[in-house]
mmCIF file of C-alpha atoms in Angstrom:
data_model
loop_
_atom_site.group_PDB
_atom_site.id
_atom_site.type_symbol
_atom_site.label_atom_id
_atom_site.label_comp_id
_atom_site.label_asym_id
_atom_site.label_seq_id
_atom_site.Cartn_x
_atom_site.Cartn_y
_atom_site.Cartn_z
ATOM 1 C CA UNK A 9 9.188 -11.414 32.667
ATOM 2 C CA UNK A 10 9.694 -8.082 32.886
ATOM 3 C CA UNK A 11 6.736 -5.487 31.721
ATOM 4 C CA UNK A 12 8.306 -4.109 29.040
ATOM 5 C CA UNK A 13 9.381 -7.388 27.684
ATOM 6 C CA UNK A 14 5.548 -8.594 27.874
ATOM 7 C CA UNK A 15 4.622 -5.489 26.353
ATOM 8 C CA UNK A 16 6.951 -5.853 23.410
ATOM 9 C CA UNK A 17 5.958 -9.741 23.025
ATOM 10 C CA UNK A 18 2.129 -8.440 22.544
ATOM 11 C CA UNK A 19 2.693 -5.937 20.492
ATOM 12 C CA UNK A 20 4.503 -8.405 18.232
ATOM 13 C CA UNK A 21 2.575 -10.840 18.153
ATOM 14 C CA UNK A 22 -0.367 -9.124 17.511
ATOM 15 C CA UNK A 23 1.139 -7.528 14.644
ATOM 16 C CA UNK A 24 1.930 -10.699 13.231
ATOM 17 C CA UNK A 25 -1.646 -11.704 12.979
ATOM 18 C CA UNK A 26 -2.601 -8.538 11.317
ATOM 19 C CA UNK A 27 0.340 -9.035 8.616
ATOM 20 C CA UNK A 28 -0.552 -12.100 8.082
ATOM 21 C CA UNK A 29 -4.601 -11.284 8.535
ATOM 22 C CA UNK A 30 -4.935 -7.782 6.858
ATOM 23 C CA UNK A 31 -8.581 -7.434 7.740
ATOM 24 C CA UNK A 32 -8.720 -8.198 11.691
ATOM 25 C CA UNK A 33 -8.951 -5.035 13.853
ATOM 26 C CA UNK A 34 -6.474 -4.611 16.503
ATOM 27 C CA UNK A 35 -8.869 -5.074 19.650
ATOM 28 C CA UNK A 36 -9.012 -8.867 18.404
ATOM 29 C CA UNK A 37 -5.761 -9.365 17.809
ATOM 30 C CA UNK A 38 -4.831 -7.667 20.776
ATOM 31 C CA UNK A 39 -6.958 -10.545 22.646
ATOM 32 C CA UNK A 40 -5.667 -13.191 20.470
ATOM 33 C CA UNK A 41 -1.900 -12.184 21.384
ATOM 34 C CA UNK A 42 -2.857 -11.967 24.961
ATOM 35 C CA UNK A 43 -5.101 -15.206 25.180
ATOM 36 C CA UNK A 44 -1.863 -17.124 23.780
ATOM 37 C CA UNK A 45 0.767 -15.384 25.439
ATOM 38 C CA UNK A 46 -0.737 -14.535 28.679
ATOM 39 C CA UNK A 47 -3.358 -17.271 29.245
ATOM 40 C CA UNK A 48 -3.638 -16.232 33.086
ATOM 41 C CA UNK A 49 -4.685 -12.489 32.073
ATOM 42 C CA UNK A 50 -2.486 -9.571 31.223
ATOM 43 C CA UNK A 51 -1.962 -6.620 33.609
ATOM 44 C CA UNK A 52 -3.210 -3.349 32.103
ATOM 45 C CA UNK A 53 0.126 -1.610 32.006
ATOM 46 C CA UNK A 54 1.556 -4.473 29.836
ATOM 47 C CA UNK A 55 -1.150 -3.854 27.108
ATOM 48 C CA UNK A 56 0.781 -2.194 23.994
ATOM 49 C CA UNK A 57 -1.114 0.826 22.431
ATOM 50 C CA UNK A 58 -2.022 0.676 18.972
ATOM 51 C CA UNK A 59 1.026 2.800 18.376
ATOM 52 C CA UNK A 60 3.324 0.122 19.593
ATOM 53 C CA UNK A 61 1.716 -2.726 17.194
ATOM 54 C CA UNK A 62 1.842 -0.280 14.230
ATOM 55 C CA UNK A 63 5.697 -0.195 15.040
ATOM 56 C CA UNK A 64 5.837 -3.673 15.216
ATOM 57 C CA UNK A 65 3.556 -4.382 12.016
ATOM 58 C CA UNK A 66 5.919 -1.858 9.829
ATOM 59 C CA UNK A 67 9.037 -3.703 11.545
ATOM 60 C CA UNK A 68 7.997 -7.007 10.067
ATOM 61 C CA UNK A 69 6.323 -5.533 6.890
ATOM 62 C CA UNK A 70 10.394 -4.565 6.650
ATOM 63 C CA UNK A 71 12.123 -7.760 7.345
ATOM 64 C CA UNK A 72 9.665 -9.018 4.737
ATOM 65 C CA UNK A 73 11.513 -7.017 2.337
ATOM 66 C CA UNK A 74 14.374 -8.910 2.254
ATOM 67 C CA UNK A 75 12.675 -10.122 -1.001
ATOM 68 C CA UNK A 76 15.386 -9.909 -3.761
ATOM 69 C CA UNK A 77 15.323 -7.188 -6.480
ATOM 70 C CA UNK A 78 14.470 -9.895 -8.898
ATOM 71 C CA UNK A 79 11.462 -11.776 -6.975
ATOM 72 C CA UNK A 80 9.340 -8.433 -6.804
ATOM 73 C CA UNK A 81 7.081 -9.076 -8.339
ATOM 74 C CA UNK A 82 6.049 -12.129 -6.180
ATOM 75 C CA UNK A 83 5.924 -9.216 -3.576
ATOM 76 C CA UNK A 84 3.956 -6.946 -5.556
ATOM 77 C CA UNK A 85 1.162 -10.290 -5.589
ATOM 78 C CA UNK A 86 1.354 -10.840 -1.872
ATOM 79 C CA UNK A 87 0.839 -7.390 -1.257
ATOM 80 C CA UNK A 88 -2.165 -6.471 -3.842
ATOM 81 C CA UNK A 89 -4.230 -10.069 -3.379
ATOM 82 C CA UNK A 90 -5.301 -8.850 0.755
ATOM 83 C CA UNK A 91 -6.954 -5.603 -0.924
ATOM 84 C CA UNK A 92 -9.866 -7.705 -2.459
ATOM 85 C CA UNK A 93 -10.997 -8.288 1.552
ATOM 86 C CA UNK A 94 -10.423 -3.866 2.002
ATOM 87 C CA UNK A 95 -14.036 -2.227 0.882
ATOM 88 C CA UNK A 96 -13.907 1.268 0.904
ATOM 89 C CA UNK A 97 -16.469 4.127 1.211
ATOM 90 C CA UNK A 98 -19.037 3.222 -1.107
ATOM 91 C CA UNK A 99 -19.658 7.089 -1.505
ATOM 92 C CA UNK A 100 -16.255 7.547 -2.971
ATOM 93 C CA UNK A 101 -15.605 4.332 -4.412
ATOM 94 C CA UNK A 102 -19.122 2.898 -5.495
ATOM 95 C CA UNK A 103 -17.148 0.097 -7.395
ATOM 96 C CA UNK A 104 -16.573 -1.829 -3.921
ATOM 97 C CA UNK A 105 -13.029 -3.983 -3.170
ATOM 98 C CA UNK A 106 -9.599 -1.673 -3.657
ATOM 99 C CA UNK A 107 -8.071 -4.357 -5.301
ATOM 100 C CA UNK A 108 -10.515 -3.842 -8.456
ATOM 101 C CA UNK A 109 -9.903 -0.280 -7.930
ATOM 102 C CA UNK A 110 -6.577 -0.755 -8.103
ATOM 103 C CA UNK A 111 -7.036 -2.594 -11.389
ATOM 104 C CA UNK A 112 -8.977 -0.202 -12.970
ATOM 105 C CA UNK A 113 -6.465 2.518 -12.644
ATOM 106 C CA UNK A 114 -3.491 0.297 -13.984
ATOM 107 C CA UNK A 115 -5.696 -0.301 -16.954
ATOM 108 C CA UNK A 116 -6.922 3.585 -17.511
ATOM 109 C CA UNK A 117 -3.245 4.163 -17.113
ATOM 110 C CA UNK A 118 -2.090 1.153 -19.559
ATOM 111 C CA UNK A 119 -4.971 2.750 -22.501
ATOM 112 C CA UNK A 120 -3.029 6.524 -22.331
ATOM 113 C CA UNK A 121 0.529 5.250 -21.585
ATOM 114 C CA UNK A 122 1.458 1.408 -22.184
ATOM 115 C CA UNK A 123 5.104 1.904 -21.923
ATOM 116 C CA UNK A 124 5.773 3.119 -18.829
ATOM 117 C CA UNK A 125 6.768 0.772 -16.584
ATOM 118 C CA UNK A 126 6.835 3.248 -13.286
ATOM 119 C CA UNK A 127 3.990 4.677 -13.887
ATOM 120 C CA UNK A 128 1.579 1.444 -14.562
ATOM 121 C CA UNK A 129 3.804 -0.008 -11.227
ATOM 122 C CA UNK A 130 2.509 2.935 -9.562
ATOM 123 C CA UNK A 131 -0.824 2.388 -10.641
ATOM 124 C CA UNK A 132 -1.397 -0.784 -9.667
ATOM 125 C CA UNK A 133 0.332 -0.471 -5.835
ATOM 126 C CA UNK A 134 -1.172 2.592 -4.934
ATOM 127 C CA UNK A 135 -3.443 1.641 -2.461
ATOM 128 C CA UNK A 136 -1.465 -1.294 -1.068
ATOM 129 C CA UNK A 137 -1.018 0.277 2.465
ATOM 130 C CA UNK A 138 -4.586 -0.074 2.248
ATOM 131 C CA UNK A 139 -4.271 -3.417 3.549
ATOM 132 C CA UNK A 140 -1.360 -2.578 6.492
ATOM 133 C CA UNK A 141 -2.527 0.291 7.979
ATOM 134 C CA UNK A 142 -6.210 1.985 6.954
ATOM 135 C CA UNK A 143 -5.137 4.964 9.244
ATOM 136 C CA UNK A 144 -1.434 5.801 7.488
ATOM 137 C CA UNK A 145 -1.896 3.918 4.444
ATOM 138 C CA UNK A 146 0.383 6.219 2.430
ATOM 139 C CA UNK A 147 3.148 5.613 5.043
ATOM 140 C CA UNK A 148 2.005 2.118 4.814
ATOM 141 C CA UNK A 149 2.704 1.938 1.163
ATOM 142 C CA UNK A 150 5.988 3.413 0.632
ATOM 143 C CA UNK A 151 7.458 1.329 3.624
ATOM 144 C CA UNK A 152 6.285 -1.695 1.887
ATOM 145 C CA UNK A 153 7.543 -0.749 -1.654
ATOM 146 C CA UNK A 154 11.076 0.809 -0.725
ATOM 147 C CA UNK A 155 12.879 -1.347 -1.389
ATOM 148 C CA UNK A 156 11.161 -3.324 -4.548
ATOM 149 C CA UNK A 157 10.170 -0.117 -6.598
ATOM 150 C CA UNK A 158 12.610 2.626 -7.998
ATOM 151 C CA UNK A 159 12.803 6.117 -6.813
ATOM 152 C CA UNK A 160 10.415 7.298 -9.748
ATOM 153 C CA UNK A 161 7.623 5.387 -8.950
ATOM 154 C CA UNK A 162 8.006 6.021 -4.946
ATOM 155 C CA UNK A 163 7.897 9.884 -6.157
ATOM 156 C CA UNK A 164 4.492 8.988 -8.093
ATOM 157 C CA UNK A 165 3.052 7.758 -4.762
ATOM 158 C CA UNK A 166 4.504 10.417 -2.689
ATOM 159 C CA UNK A 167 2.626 12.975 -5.010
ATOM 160 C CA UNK A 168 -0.985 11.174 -6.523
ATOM 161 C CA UNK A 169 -2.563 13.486 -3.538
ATOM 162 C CA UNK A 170 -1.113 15.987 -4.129
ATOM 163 C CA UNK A 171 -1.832 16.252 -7.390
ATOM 164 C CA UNK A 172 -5.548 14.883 -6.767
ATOM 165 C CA UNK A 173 -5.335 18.539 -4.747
ATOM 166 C CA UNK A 174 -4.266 20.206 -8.382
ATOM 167 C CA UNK A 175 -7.034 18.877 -10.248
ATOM 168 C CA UNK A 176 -9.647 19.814 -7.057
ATOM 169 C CA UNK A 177 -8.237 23.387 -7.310
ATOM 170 C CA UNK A 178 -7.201 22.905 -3.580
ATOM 171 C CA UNK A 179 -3.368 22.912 -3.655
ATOM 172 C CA UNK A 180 -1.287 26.130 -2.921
ATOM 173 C CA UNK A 181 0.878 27.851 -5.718
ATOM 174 C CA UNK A 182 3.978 26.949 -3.980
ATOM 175 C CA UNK A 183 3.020 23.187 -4.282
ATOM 176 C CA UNK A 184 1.565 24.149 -7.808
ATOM 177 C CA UNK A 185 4.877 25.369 -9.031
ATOM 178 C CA UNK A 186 6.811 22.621 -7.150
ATOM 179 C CA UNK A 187 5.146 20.018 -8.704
ATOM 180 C CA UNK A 188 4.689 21.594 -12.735
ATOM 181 C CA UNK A 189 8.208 22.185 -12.701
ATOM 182 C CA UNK A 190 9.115 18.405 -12.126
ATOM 183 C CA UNK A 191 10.025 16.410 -15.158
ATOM 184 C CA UNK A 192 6.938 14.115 -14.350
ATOM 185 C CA UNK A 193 3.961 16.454 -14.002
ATOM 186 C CA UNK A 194 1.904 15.075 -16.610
ATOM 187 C CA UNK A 195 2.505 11.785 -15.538
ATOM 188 C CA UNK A 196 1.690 12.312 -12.505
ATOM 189 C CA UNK A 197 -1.455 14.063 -13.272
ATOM 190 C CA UNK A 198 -2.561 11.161 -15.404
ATOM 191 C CA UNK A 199 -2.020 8.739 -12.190
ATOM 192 C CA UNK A 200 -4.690 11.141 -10.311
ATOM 193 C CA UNK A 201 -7.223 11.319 -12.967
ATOM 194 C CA UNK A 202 -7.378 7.963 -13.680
ATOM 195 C CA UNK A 203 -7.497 7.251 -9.679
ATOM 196 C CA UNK A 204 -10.358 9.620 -9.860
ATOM 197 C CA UNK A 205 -11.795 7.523 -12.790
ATOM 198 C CA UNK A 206 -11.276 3.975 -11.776
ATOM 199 C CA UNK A 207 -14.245 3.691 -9.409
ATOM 200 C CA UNK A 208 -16.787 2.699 -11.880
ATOM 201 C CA UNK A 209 -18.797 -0.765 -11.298
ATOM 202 C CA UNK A 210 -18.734 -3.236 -14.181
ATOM 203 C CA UNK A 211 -15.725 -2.034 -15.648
ATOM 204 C CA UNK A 212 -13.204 -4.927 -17.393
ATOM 205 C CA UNK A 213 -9.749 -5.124 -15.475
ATOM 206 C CA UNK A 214 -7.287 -7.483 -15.711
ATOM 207 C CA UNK A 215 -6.236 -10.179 -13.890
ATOM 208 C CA UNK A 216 -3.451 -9.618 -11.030
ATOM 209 C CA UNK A 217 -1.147 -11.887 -12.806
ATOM 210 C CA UNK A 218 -1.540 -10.557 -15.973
ATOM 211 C CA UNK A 219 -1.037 -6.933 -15.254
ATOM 212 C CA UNK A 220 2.217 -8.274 -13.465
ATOM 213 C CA UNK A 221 2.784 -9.826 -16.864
ATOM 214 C CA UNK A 222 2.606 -6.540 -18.092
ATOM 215 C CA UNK A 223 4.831 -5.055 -16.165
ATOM 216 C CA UNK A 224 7.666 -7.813 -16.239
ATOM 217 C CA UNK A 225 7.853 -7.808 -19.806
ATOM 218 C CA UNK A 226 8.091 -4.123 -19.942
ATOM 219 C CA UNK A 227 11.001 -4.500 -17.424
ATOM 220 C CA UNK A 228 12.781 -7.277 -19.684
ATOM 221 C CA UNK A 229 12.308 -5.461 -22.888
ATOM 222 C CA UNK A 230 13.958 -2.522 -21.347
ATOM 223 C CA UNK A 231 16.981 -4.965 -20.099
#
């Protein structure tokens, strides 16, 4: 086989074991790929860079996508169950696991605004790219969700740090203006504060099914 061809196969396969093992760093599955596809050692130049299995990972994170508008939210389970094994910073996020983050935010967002079904859907995938890529995970995210959330709620992820940078005092009065002029500033707003408030130990969250329920019946009421 040709080097390139080796290289490609590695990167691949290696990126299949991270989909399908969100939590294994890229060294091991690096070896892993190699150790099955190259049991008599791989040359140096036919290692893939991390780059290359990123490429790969978001490839197949797209061909998973071929989910159907009307399975999503199986998707949207698939996708939030690997963030219970993703522990974050315990400086920032004292409550531990993003997946109970992520519940806690979909249920501060559900108290202030139960009918919005983009905006709770937002809430509750935000973080998802945690569990793809912990270097891009925004990237991560919205290559994930593209096809299985609307346009509206892509926009809410595009902008929660931005407007995180609002409420910090950070952002620049371009961006300021930019973003209070859009239809969904305030909704937006209450995405990042309740980010900002859903790290809290102890607190009562839903199941992942049954803020899905939430969500689906908000969809078929609005059908």
């Amino acid at each position: 086989m040709k080097p390139s061809k080796v290289r490609r196969q590695l990167a691949w396969e290696a990126a299949r074991l991270i989909h399908e093992q969100p939590d294994l760093r890229r060294s091991d599955a690096l070896r892993s790929a190699s150790e099955r596809l190259c049991p008599q050692g791989v040359r140096p130049r036919d290692v893939p860079s991390n780059a290359e299995v990123n490429e790969q990972l978001r490839a197949q994170v797209r061909k998973g996508q071929a989910t159907t508008w009307e399975q999503r939210f199986e998707h949207y389970a698939e996708l939030l169950n690997p963030l219970a094994s993703v522990m974050q910073n315990p400086q920032t996020h004292p409550e531990g696991d993003a997946l109970y983050h992520s519940l806690q935010v979909f249920q501060l967002v559900a108290e202030q605004n139960a009918y919005d079904e983009e905006l709770l859907t937002a809430a509750l995938l935000h973080d998802v790219g945690l569990a793809i890529d912990r270097k891009q995970p925004l990237t991560a995210s919205l290559a994930a969700l593209a096809e299985i959330v609307t346009q509206r709620t892509l926009w809410f992820l595009e902008n929660l740090a931005i407007a995180q940078q609002l409420l910090g005092g950070t952002l620049g009065i371009r961006a300021r203006n930019r973003l209070e002029t859009n239809e969904d500033f305030d909704e937006v707003i209450l995405l990042a504060e309740c980010d900002l408030a859903g790290r809290r130990r102890g607190l009562p969250v839903p199941e992942v099914e049954a803020a899905l329920d939430t969500i689906r019946q908000l969809h078929e009421a609005g059908d």
